[in-house]
Amino acid sequence: MPTIAARRSVAFNDAQIDMTHGAGGKASRRLVEGLIVPAFMADAIGEPLTDAARLDVGSAQLAITTDSFVVHPLRFPGGSIGDLAVNGTVNDLAVAGAVPLALVCSLIVEAGTATDILRAEVEAMARASRAAGVAIIGGDTKVVEHGKADSLYITTTGIGRMHPRALLSAARVREGDRILVSGNVGDHGITVILARGDIDLAADLRSDTRAIHPLTAALIDGLGPDLRWMRDPTRGGVATSLNELARDAGLAIVVDEEAVPVRDEVRGACELLGLDPLHIANEGQFLAVVASESADRALAILKQIEGGEAAAIVGRVEATPARTVLAGTSYGSTRVVDMLVGDPLPRIC
Amino acid sequence: MPTIAARRSVAFNDAQIDMTHGAGGKASRRLVEGLIVPAFMADAIGEPLTDAARLDVGSAQLAITTDSFVVHPLRFPGGSIGDLAVNGTVNDLAVAGAVPLALVCSLIVEAGTATDILRAEVEAMARASRAAGVAIIGGDTKVVEHGKADSLYITTTGIGRMHPRALLSAARVREGDRILVSGNVGDHGITVILARGDIDLAADLRSDTRAIHPLTAALIDGLGPDLRWMRDPTRGGVATSLNELARDAGLAIVVDEEAVPVRDEVRGACELLGLDPLHIANEGQFLAVVASESADRALAILKQIEGGEAAAIVGRVEATPARTVLAGTSYGSTRVVDMLVGDPLPRIC
């Protein structure tokens, strides 16, 4: 969930909403920055969009994040909408530097949905909540007529307490900083695409949905101010998150394309589908920017934690070309990596 | 939004979800208590369902509430889904005894929706937020295919700080306590029904959607522990909220039917439609239980605040028949007022 903050003037002149506006890429950003943010914060000049809003209550420094989950199909190898609804919100708190404390959830159910389908997702949420150690403490349920939803949509809101050692902001990113990724890229998006059955392609893949706060907390604990920025590259993938960072920091990100961990199955599916693995959604990974001198230590911290074994240093921050993401290979070729444009992967989370 | 807490064992054996499960009455309660609560809190024996969950962070005593809004049509005399999404969540915090601090919102938009429709609702939310003095600090937007939603659904989550003088619980309600209502009953539900245009009936009515926290805060300030319980009677109306109170408190509620403020237009529409005004949803009213000796003072407090002019003392708490709501008239007739059964008013909020 992006925090709402007004930035430079963005025009939103599209006459109607289409699927690209929900894809997490350029069109989504125009909608949010051109229509929603100006209404909610007409006069504010705030922080760049981040994954959780900050709220101080007395001495408690809180973070709050909300997300709606509309993934189709509801279930796919490795997870389901219930898992995503818990893990996705826990992860938005985690990458904002917060310790997740509790969740609330709201269900929109389509009339005619089998109770067993609903029960399976409520139980998936409960299991994911227990696995993450973050309780679901309240909720709401609405029902709409058959044909006015797609079985089940879930909105979860998470509240967390800011980690006292977390000092995360695109403004703290510096030339020379290193980019880390916590593990293999693209598993979730390709798994969901294949689960739809529209593409005649089989691959032994599972969604990476999981709660990442043990990994992010270890980095915050270990690095303190040398940890500059984190983001979970969901809709729009690694490419979109790094473009947002490049834009917000006014710097260049240079990705070592060969260092990015991508499973062969994901790479193969992407080649067949004409997609870039860097644009594919992830649900259990995060990107981190760390000070150059702490990069090896950050990698060691991640690798020693369960689920961090495939972590890698995948790039560095340069001064120019500002606001740009480049990907290079050892052969010397370099390409510009843009934000996601269009929506090759609708309703991925 | 009901807080999740396990209670006595409730069976939910319906094979599929239908509109009654979203109507806020008996079927909703079976779904929540028979399916959702057991999954999320398998072992807990908690407080009765209330409108907001409690969470203590350090010395900050917080309340959190979440609700999805799926009202149809989106706009109606006196308001729109954007107004409801802000006011409804502010009001859930208010009746829980909390001071609303901030909101986050998540939009699910149907592809093909005109941008002007979305813009109007975002602006309605912004206006309602400013009117209530509660900022929207973050959000999320998802888009689903045409035919997979009904233009726009909004989920809002509110966070508040518990008022230090609020001691609200059904367990604190005592025989002899008085029931107050803040104003006219049924305006919202009848307005929305008529706005659908399915019924050949015209009435000069407007939804009562508004933020009620100035009224609830004044009662808390003025009465302290003599204020026992509050609830905003939305889906299922006054009858359902009072039945929940009767059940949770193990007491009887006796309503003086002639004292309940109902506009002639609402009464007339209800008679034509075969509905009970006590079952009609409200979006800007609340019920309060106060100690007998403070009832007149509570009424005076409400009446002196803008929007509280129509407040009334409408009933009292009796010992028997326990767990029952009765309505009586000056003619001496008495009837049992049940929770809403079925769903005469789908998608009312």
XYZ file of C-alpha atoms in Angstrom:
698
model
C 0.000 0.000 0.000
C 1.486 3.345 -0.931
C 1.342 6.080 1.647
C -0.485 9.063 0.313
C 1.669 12.086 -0.255
C 1.483 14.766 -2.877
C 4.372 15.086 -5.295
C 4.926 16.807 -8.560
C 1.852 17.454 -10.619
C 0.714 14.429 -12.597
C -2.206 14.589 -15.003
C -4.782 11.827 -15.105
C -6.947 12.386 -18.156
C -7.996 8.824 -19.018
C -11.762 8.735 -19.487
C -12.251 5.376 -17.823
C -10.460 2.918 -15.612
C -8.960 -0.138 -17.269
C -6.904 -3.097 -16.094
C -3.587 -1.277 -16.562
C -4.575 1.114 -13.775
C -4.465 -1.803 -11.358
C -1.274 -3.415 -12.603
C 1.137 -1.528 -10.367
C 3.077 0.086 -13.193
C 3.012 3.446 -14.919
C -0.751 3.674 -15.321
C -1.330 2.835 -11.655
C 1.077 5.526 -10.655
C -0.659 8.111 -12.815
C -4.019 7.192 -11.286
C -2.731 7.437 -7.735
C -0.638 10.567 -8.213
C -2.959 12.301 -10.655
C -6.353 11.596 -9.108
C -6.266 10.080 -5.640
C -3.392 11.837 -3.902
C -4.441 15.343 -5.016
C -7.918 14.772 -3.541
C -6.761 13.391 -0.216
C -3.837 15.707 0.359
C -4.515 18.791 -1.671
C -1.835 20.963 -0.114
C 0.691 18.527 1.240
C 4.175 18.078 -0.118
C 5.069 14.847 1.522
C 7.402 11.920 1.411
C 7.569 9.706 -1.648
C 5.002 6.923 -1.799
C 5.993 4.116 0.549
C 4.449 0.842 1.593
C 3.020 1.967 4.914
C 1.757 5.201 6.405
C 3.284 6.508 9.611
C 1.223 7.549 12.622
C 2.563 8.550 16.009
C 0.245 8.040 18.985
C 1.760 9.274 22.194
C 5.195 7.687 22.320
C 4.174 4.846 19.990
C 5.496 5.191 16.439
C 3.086 3.209 14.314
C 2.925 2.094 10.711
C -0.350 1.242 8.949
C -0.861 -0.375 5.589
C -3.917 -1.610 3.703
C -4.275 -3.745 0.580
C -7.102 -5.375 -1.318
C -6.462 -8.816 -2.761
C -8.315 -9.805 -5.929
C -6.055 -12.585 -7.213
C -7.476 -14.971 -9.807
C -7.627 -17.933 -9.408
C -8.184 -18.008 -5.664
C -5.847 -20.982 -5.221
C -2.585 -21.774 -7.015
C 0.440 -23.940 -6.284
C 2.066 -22.773 -3.072
C -0.756 -20.624 -1.782
C -4.083 -18.891 -2.138
C -5.749 -15.513 -1.739
C -5.923 -16.084 2.016
C -2.153 -16.530 2.245
C -1.517 -13.454 0.112
C -3.926 -11.344 2.142
C -1.994 -12.029 5.337
C 1.561 -12.200 4.006
C 1.234 -9.264 1.634
C 0.147 -6.922 4.392
C 2.676 -8.244 6.895
C 5.360 -7.690 4.250
C 4.322 -4.109 3.528
C 4.861 -3.372 7.214
C 8.155 -5.281 7.220
C 9.728 -3.361 4.344
C 8.604 -0.086 5.903
C 10.796 -0.965 8.894
C 7.925 -1.885 11.183
C 7.351 -4.830 13.491
C 3.913 -6.189 12.507
C 1.543 -6.249 15.499
C -1.941 -7.122 14.268
C -4.207 -7.399 11.250
C -7.851 -6.693 10.526
C -9.572 -8.093 7.437
C -12.678 -7.391 5.404
C -14.232 -9.925 3.058
C -16.399 -9.203 0.022
C -18.105 -12.465 -0.929
C -20.075 -13.113 -4.123
C -23.480 -14.640 -3.441
C -23.498 -18.237 -4.612
C -19.933 -18.915 -3.501
C -19.666 -22.349 -1.923
C -19.128 -22.168 1.809
C -16.226 -24.597 1.434
C -14.387 -22.068 -0.722
C -14.869 -19.346 1.849
C -13.948 -21.672 4.691
C -10.738 -22.745 2.946
C -9.621 -19.129 2.589
C -10.547 -18.149 6.126
C -8.534 -21.140 7.314
C -5.638 -20.200 5.021
C -5.667 -16.722 6.555
C -5.682 -18.205 10.044
C -2.736 -20.494 9.239
C -0.744 -17.686 7.623
C -1.510 -15.452 10.583
C -0.220 -18.072 13.026
C 2.852 -18.758 10.880
C 3.674 -15.057 10.816
C 2.911 -14.595 14.492
C 0.573 -11.697 13.688
C -2.998 -12.064 14.949
C -6.147 -11.161 13.032
C -8.053 -9.157 15.641
C -11.118 -7.940 13.769
C -12.991 -7.978 10.515
C -16.046 -7.352 8.410
C -17.987 -9.380 5.851
C -20.109 -8.092 2.988
C -22.011 -10.098 0.372
C -22.759 -8.845 -3.155
C -25.012 -10.415 -5.754
C -23.836 -13.231 -7.976
C -21.982 -11.616 -10.881
C -20.888 -8.565 -8.876
C -17.575 -10.003 -7.634
C -15.389 -13.026 -8.410
C -16.071 -15.386 -5.478
C -14.001 -13.531 -2.899
C -12.019 -10.342 -2.444
C -10.100 -9.735 0.772
C -8.825 -6.457 2.157
C -6.347 -6.636 5.012
C -4.958 -3.792 7.045
C -1.882 -4.195 9.183
C -0.647 -2.154 12.062
C 2.945 -2.251 13.231
C 5.380 -0.499 15.470
C 8.364 1.175 13.857
C 11.630 -0.589 14.584
C 13.734 1.948 16.529
C 16.803 1.206 14.396
C 15.021 1.527 11.051
C 15.967 4.656 9.104
C 14.530 3.852 5.705
C 13.992 6.397 2.971
C 14.845 6.813 -0.688
C 16.375 10.125 0.389
C 19.051 8.236 2.338
C 20.208 6.218 -0.684
C 23.699 7.219 -1.890
C 25.879 6.661 -4.922
C 27.839 3.464 -4.389
C 25.153 1.752 -2.260
C 24.431 -1.856 -3.157
C 21.103 -3.497 -4.086
C 20.193 -6.884 -2.594
C 17.314 -9.201 -3.370
C 16.165 -11.753 -0.813
C 15.704 -14.676 -3.197
C 14.409 -15.981 -6.512
C 12.437 -13.538 -8.612
C 9.185 -14.120 -10.490
C 7.902 -17.339 -8.903
C 4.558 -15.911 -7.789
C 3.562 -14.190 -10.999
C 4.441 -17.066 -13.289
C 2.784 -19.583 -10.959
C -0.507 -17.651 -11.020
C -0.378 -17.145 -14.792
C 0.101 -20.870 -15.298
C -2.587 -21.736 -12.741
C -5.123 -19.929 -14.924
C -4.658 -22.654 -17.504
C -4.910 -20.245 -20.439
C -1.366 -20.986 -21.537
C -0.317 -24.445 -22.635
C 2.766 -24.603 -20.459
C 3.598 -26.716 -17.440
C 6.299 -25.874 -14.946
C 7.140 -27.128 -11.486
C 6.659 -23.790 -9.771
C 5.071 -22.555 -6.560
C 4.173 -19.077 -5.402
C 6.762 -17.648 -3.041
C 4.080 -16.194 -0.732
C 5.451 -15.986 2.800
C 5.973 -13.459 5.551
C 9.396 -11.832 5.277
C 9.542 -9.904 8.524
C 12.117 -12.246 10.119
C 14.488 -11.371 7.254
C 13.825 -7.635 7.271
C 14.087 -7.449 11.064
C 17.452 -9.209 10.960
C 18.735 -6.682 8.430
C 17.485 -3.739 10.470
C 19.011 -5.186 13.635
C 22.298 -5.946 11.926
C 22.786 -2.875 9.778
C 20.958 -0.017 11.482
C 21.517 3.153 9.456
C 23.525 1.295 6.813
C 20.197 -0.162 5.656
C 18.783 2.636 3.478
C 15.617 1.382 1.829
C 13.489 -1.750 1.376
C 10.566 -2.636 -0.858
C 8.650 -5.815 -1.673
C 8.453 -6.020 -5.467
C 4.891 -7.254 -5.928
C 2.789 -5.870 -8.825
C 5.157 -4.556 -11.494
C 8.045 -6.631 -10.152
C 11.641 -5.718 -9.385
C 11.822 -3.373 -12.353
C 8.955 -1.200 -11.150
C 10.193 -1.022 -7.552
C 13.708 -0.056 -8.677
C 12.326 2.568 -11.057
C 10.362 4.070 -8.176
C 13.547 4.109 -6.113
C 15.555 5.683 -8.938
C 12.902 8.336 -9.340
C 12.462 9.052 -5.641
C 16.225 9.136 -4.974
C 17.106 11.032 -8.165
C 19.829 8.471 -8.878
C 20.603 5.611 -11.271
C 20.245 1.927 -10.437
C 22.490 -0.444 -12.327
C 21.391 -4.077 -12.112
C 23.792 -6.923 -12.805
C 21.304 -8.999 -14.737
C 23.248 -12.249 -14.320
C 23.299 -11.859 -10.551
C 19.513 -11.733 -10.223
C 18.370 -15.170 -9.037
C 15.692 -16.474 -11.413
C 14.637 -20.113 -11.588
C 15.048 -21.796 -14.962
C 11.310 -22.467 -15.067
C 10.536 -18.773 -14.627
C 13.122 -17.730 -17.168
C 11.785 -20.255 -19.653
C 8.165 -19.217 -19.154
C 9.088 -15.553 -19.495
C 10.901 -16.226 -22.769
C 7.887 -18.087 -24.147
C 5.462 -15.399 -22.986
C 7.595 -12.457 -24.025
C 7.851 -11.161 -20.459
C 10.787 -9.816 -18.488
C 11.377 -11.645 -15.170
C 12.073 -8.220 -13.662
C 8.422 -7.274 -14.340
C 6.943 -10.381 -12.703
C 5.243 -10.055 -9.321
C 6.759 -11.564 -6.185
C 4.968 -12.192 -2.898
C 7.778 -13.378 -0.638
C 10.820 -11.361 -1.666
C 12.167 -7.923 -0.951
C 14.768 -5.536 -2.284
C 17.169 -3.758 0.038
C 19.635 -0.943 -0.517
C 22.596 -1.033 1.850
C 25.781 0.970 2.272
C 28.569 -0.460 0.127
C 30.724 -1.404 3.097
C 27.844 -3.361 4.683
C 26.759 -5.270 1.579
C 28.646 -8.476 2.303
C 27.478 -8.468 5.902
C 23.877 -7.915 4.777
C 24.151 -10.859 2.412
C 25.595 -13.054 5.153
C 22.753 -12.082 7.512
C 20.103 -13.018 4.952
C 21.767 -16.261 3.923
C 21.924 -17.600 7.463
C 18.148 -17.183 7.979
C 15.708 -19.778 6.721
C 14.312 -18.494 3.448
C 17.267 -16.211 2.739
C 19.555 -18.832 1.184
C 19.099 -17.519 -2.356
C 19.709 -13.872 -1.464
C 22.095 -12.015 -3.747
C 23.748 -8.678 -4.352
C 22.269 -7.667 -7.680
C 23.262 -4.110 -8.382
C 24.538 -0.744 -7.288
C 23.484 2.864 -7.139
C 25.147 5.315 -9.504
C 24.832 9.060 -9.896
C 23.848 9.003 -13.562
C 21.760 8.592 -15.620
C 19.529 9.944 -12.845
C 16.026 8.467 -12.401
C 16.922 5.497 -14.572
C 17.341 1.754 -14.114
C 19.897 0.001 -16.295
C 20.580 -3.708 -16.558
C 23.984 -4.894 -17.712
C 25.568 -8.238 -18.430
C 29.149 -9.456 -18.333
C 29.177 -9.208 -22.108
C 29.031 -5.484 -21.715
C 25.559 -4.944 -23.118
C 23.307 -2.570 -21.223
C 19.575 -1.938 -21.500
C 17.166 0.483 -19.905
C 14.698 -1.306 -17.624
C 11.423 0.596 -17.563
C 8.498 0.380 -15.170
C 5.786 -2.046 -16.121
C 3.694 -0.583 -18.939
C 0.322 -2.135 -19.709
C -0.862 -5.183 -17.816
C 0.440 -8.534 -18.950
C -0.482 -10.069 -15.595
C -3.932 -8.957 -14.432
C -5.117 -9.700 -10.881
C -1.856 -11.187 -9.719
C -2.421 -10.323 -6.041
C -16.789 -4.029 12.122
C -17.160 -6.646 14.782
C -14.109 -7.504 16.795
C -13.339 -11.156 16.508
C -13.837 -13.130 19.669
C -15.005 -16.668 20.167
C -18.241 -17.215 22.024
C -20.576 -20.100 22.444
C -20.519 -22.712 19.739
C -22.517 -21.729 16.654
C -22.960 -24.072 13.717
C -22.675 -22.778 10.172
C -23.873 -25.514 7.845
C -25.218 -23.507 4.902
C -23.745 -24.898 1.679
C -23.275 -21.547 0.029
C -23.180 -17.874 0.806
C -26.254 -15.830 -0.044
C -27.314 -12.222 0.400
C -28.728 -12.807 3.888
C -25.202 -13.570 5.118
C -24.267 -9.991 4.367
C -27.362 -8.315 5.736
C -26.139 -7.859 9.287
C -28.847 -9.957 10.923
C -29.112 -13.528 12.128
C -27.503 -15.159 9.087
C -24.535 -12.762 9.230
C -24.041 -13.584 12.850
C -24.073 -17.318 12.193
C -21.486 -16.893 9.444
C -19.176 -14.808 11.606
C -19.567 -16.842 14.784
C -19.829 -20.248 13.124
C -17.132 -19.983 10.469
C -14.873 -16.952 10.739
C -14.324 -16.508 14.456
C -13.549 -20.197 15.108
C -10.827 -20.106 12.439
C -9.171 -16.913 13.604
C -9.424 -17.471 17.330
C -9.762 -21.181 17.849
C -9.086 -21.194 21.568
C -10.062 -17.760 22.715
C -13.028 -16.951 24.888
C -13.178 -13.271 24.398
C -15.372 -10.251 24.701
C -18.656 -10.050 22.833
C -18.421 -8.758 19.273
C -17.912 -5.012 19.275
C -17.380 -2.403 16.611
C -13.623 -2.037 16.972
C -10.726 -4.214 18.053
C -8.475 -3.081 20.881
C -4.701 -3.016 20.618
C -2.300 -1.609 23.170
C 1.058 -0.409 21.874
C 3.305 0.791 24.668
C 1.189 3.219 26.627
C -1.116 3.908 23.675
C -4.511 2.223 23.913
C -5.684 1.905 20.342
C -8.882 0.864 18.596
C -8.945 -0.452 15.023
C -11.926 -1.081 12.807
C -12.328 -2.091 9.165
C -15.364 -2.157 6.892
C -16.030 -2.777 3.236
C -18.648 -0.609 1.550
C -20.600 -2.083 -1.362
C -23.665 0.179 -1.366
C -25.818 0.244 -4.462
C -26.402 2.720 -6.026
C -23.135 4.570 -5.446
C -24.908 7.897 -4.994
C -28.203 8.654 -3.287
C -29.845 11.734 -1.778
C -27.654 13.015 1.041
C -24.528 11.082 0.249
C -22.605 8.429 -1.624
C -20.368 5.434 -1.083
C -17.429 7.769 -0.454
C -19.265 9.475 2.402
C -20.284 6.150 3.920
C -16.759 4.760 3.660
C -15.379 7.602 5.760
C -18.265 8.208 8.146
C -19.038 4.533 8.749
C -15.523 3.778 9.878
C -15.193 6.950 11.940
C -18.477 6.004 13.620
C -17.355 2.466 14.455
C -14.423 3.981 16.321
C -16.668 6.557 17.969
C -19.150 4.069 19.426
C -16.255 1.936 20.668
C -15.225 4.895 22.821
C -12.259 5.875 20.678
C -11.077 9.218 19.340
C -10.614 8.656 15.577
C -7.052 9.493 14.499
C -6.603 8.393 10.889
C -8.007 6.301 8.060
C -6.557 4.169 5.294
C -8.638 3.112 2.305
C -8.503 0.487 -0.398
C -10.469 0.754 -3.640
C -11.604 -2.103 -5.870
C -12.598 -0.583 -9.207
C -14.402 -2.374 -12.028
C -12.671 -1.939 -15.373
C -14.783 0.284 -17.587
C -15.877 2.552 -14.771
C -15.865 6.174 -15.892
C -13.060 8.149 -14.305
C -15.584 10.827 -13.365
C -17.412 8.310 -11.165
C -14.209 7.338 -9.391
C -13.135 10.958 -9.071
C -16.479 11.942 -7.551
C -16.140 9.270 -4.857
C -12.519 10.046 -4.083
C -13.526 13.677 -3.694
C -16.500 12.676 -1.530
C -14.114 10.734 0.707
C -11.775 13.701 0.905
C -14.624 16.052 1.846
C -16.003 13.651 4.450
C -12.511 13.189 5.857
C -12.040 16.942 6.213
C -15.516 17.366 7.707
C -14.764 14.687 10.293
C -11.260 15.994 10.958
C -9.809 12.530 10.365
C -7.142 12.302 7.657
C -6.833 9.565 5.046
C -3.135 8.712 5.283
C -2.727 5.782 2.922
C -4.431 3.505 0.470
C -4.411 0.914 -2.247
C -6.181 0.546 -5.597
C -7.023 -2.647 -7.432
C -8.844 -3.046 -10.742
C -10.904 -6.107 -11.697
C -12.382 -6.964 -15.059
C -15.685 -5.522 -16.219
C -18.407 -7.708 -14.706
C -16.332 -8.708 -11.657
C -17.446 -5.843 -9.403
C -20.150 -3.165 -9.432
C -18.231 0.008 -10.372
C -16.567 0.565 -7.017
C -16.134 -1.066 -3.625
C -14.289 0.770 -0.861
C -12.737 -0.686 2.256
C -11.717 1.744 4.963
C -9.838 1.022 8.143
C -9.765 3.454 11.018
C -7.393 3.756 13.913
C -8.265 5.608 17.059
C -7.094 6.187 20.572
C -9.331 4.995 23.382
C -10.920 7.820 25.295
C -9.572 7.531 28.868
C -13.057 8.006 30.339
C -14.756 5.416 28.124
C -15.785 2.255 29.970
C -18.073 0.665 27.423
C -19.183 -2.943 27.543
C -22.408 -4.894 27.425
C -21.216 -6.449 30.681
C -21.585 -3.056 32.394
C -25.254 -2.667 31.426
C -27.608 -2.955 34.428
C -31.318 -3.360 35.021
C -32.897 0.068 35.086
C -30.427 1.655 32.643
C -31.962 3.814 29.917
C -31.611 3.528 26.115
C -31.064 6.665 24.039
C -31.019 7.143 20.296
C -29.229 10.124 18.764
C -31.863 11.014 16.177
C -34.334 9.904 13.525
C -34.261 6.236 12.625
C -34.324 4.641 9.170
C -33.479 7.591 6.913
C -30.456 5.954 5.285
C -31.997 2.603 4.478
C -35.214 3.965 3.030
C -33.331 6.616 1.038
C -31.129 3.993 -0.615
C -34.063 1.682 -1.304
C -35.925 4.503 -3.013
C -32.811 5.636 -4.904
C -32.737 2.245 -6.622
C -35.932 3.190 -8.393
C -37.414 -0.307 -8.166
C -40.283 0.882 -6.014
C -42.818 3.375 -7.260
C -42.637 5.638 -4.264
C -41.299 9.141 -3.841
C -40.344 10.670 -0.516
C -38.385 13.736 0.487
C -35.670 11.833 2.311
C -31.901 12.015 2.588
C -29.394 9.577 4.007
C -28.287 10.512 7.508
C -24.634 9.705 6.749
C -22.389 11.824 8.968
C -19.605 11.424 11.483
C -21.004 11.126 14.998
C -17.819 11.357 17.049
C -18.566 14.866 18.358
C -21.768 13.463 19.894
C -20.205 10.303 21.321
C -17.217 12.214 22.701
C -19.536 14.653 24.461
C -21.395 11.770 26.096
C -18.177 10.102 27.207
C -16.844 13.383 28.581
C -20.071 14.182 30.340
C -21.071 10.793 31.726
C -17.851 8.814 32.206
C -18.721 5.452 33.757
C -22.465 6.202 33.635
C -22.211 5.670 29.880
C -22.363 1.864 29.582
C -22.522 0.949 25.918
C -22.872 2.490 22.453
C -23.515 1.075 19.007
C -24.259 2.512 15.565
C -27.283 0.632 14.230
C -26.289 0.205 10.577
C -27.138 -3.078 8.806
C -30.017 -4.735 10.625
C -31.054 -1.453 12.248
C -31.913 -0.594 15.835
C -33.633 -3.938 16.366
C -30.533 -5.950 15.540
C -28.192 -3.813 17.647
C -30.528 -4.009 20.640
C -30.904 -7.765 20.230
C -27.120 -8.091 20.258
C -27.026 -6.007 23.423
C -29.778 -8.069 25.061
C -27.915 -11.233 24.204
C -24.477 -10.010 25.276
C -25.775 -8.507 28.516
C -28.165 -11.365 29.320
C -30.932 -8.829 29.974
C -34.164 -7.575 28.434
C -34.524 -4.354 26.462
C -37.941 -2.732 26.498
C -38.408 -0.114 23.787
C -41.077 2.558 24.038
C -42.083 2.379 20.401
C -43.774 5.769 20.382
C -40.626 7.456 21.700
C -38.446 6.296 18.804
C -38.037 9.237 16.430
C -39.074 8.163 12.924
C -39.887 10.599 10.135
C -43.357 10.305 8.637
C -41.793 9.551 5.234
C -39.844 6.613 6.664
C -42.833 5.308 8.574
C -45.000 5.556 5.481
C -42.471 3.825 3.237
C -42.030 1.064 5.808
C -45.767 0.485 5.983
C -46.003 0.254 2.207
C -42.988 -2.059 1.976
C -43.918 -4.228 4.934
C -40.759 -3.311 6.827
C -40.177 -2.376 10.443
C -38.398 0.985 10.903
C -36.407 -0.699 13.667
C -34.840 -2.984 11.041
C -33.801 -0.180 8.697
C -30.123 0.770 8.460
C -28.843 4.083 9.773
C -25.506 5.708 8.945
C -25.450 8.723 11.217
C -27.146 7.602 14.435
C -26.114 5.706 17.514
C -27.679 3.984 20.465
C -26.417 4.567 23.975
C -27.163 2.884 27.282
C -26.755 5.141 30.290
C -27.329 4.827 34.003
C -30.891 5.743 34.911
C -29.889 8.750 37.012
C -27.836 10.189 34.105
C -30.414 9.722 31.364
C -31.805 13.251 31.432
C -28.312 14.707 31.488
C -27.272 12.509 28.556
C -30.281 13.716 26.590
C -29.500 17.330 27.383
C -25.884 16.868 26.266
C -26.941 15.404 22.922
C -29.652 17.976 22.280
C -27.297 20.915 22.705
C -24.883 19.619 20.033
C -25.540 20.217 16.345
C -27.070 17.039 14.970
C -28.362 15.837 18.329
C -31.578 17.851 18.375
C -33.792 14.818 17.695
C -32.182 12.595 20.338
C -34.609 10.727 22.566
C -34.823 8.338 25.484
C -36.438 5.319 23.871
C -36.333 2.463 26.336
C -34.992 0.803 29.425
C -33.160 -2.306 30.499
C -35.091 -4.933 32.436
C -34.029 -8.195 34.023
C -36.526 -10.375 32.180
C -37.270 -11.814 29.685
C -33.493 -12.173 29.377
C -31.886 -11.900 25.921
C -35.049 -10.405 24.471
C -36.111 -7.081 22.989
C -39.703 -5.996 23.514
C -41.469 -2.992 22.066
C -44.455 -1.533 23.857
C -46.914 1.249 23.191
C -48.976 3.433 25.444
C -51.979 1.290 24.521
C -50.356 -1.512 26.476
C -49.608 -3.795 23.565
C -46.187 -5.422 23.533
C -44.356 -7.287 20.766
C -41.078 -9.153 20.555
C -38.624 -7.363 18.278
C -36.344 -9.899 16.641
C -33.041 -9.424 14.862
C -33.256 -8.903 11.131
C -34.012 -12.209 9.427
C -33.486 -12.484 5.688
C -32.341 -9.500 3.692
C -35.013 -7.018 2.649
C -32.349 -4.361 2.065
C -29.328 -5.746 0.208
C -26.136 -3.702 -0.125
C -27.300 -0.859 2.043
C -23.761 0.194 3.074
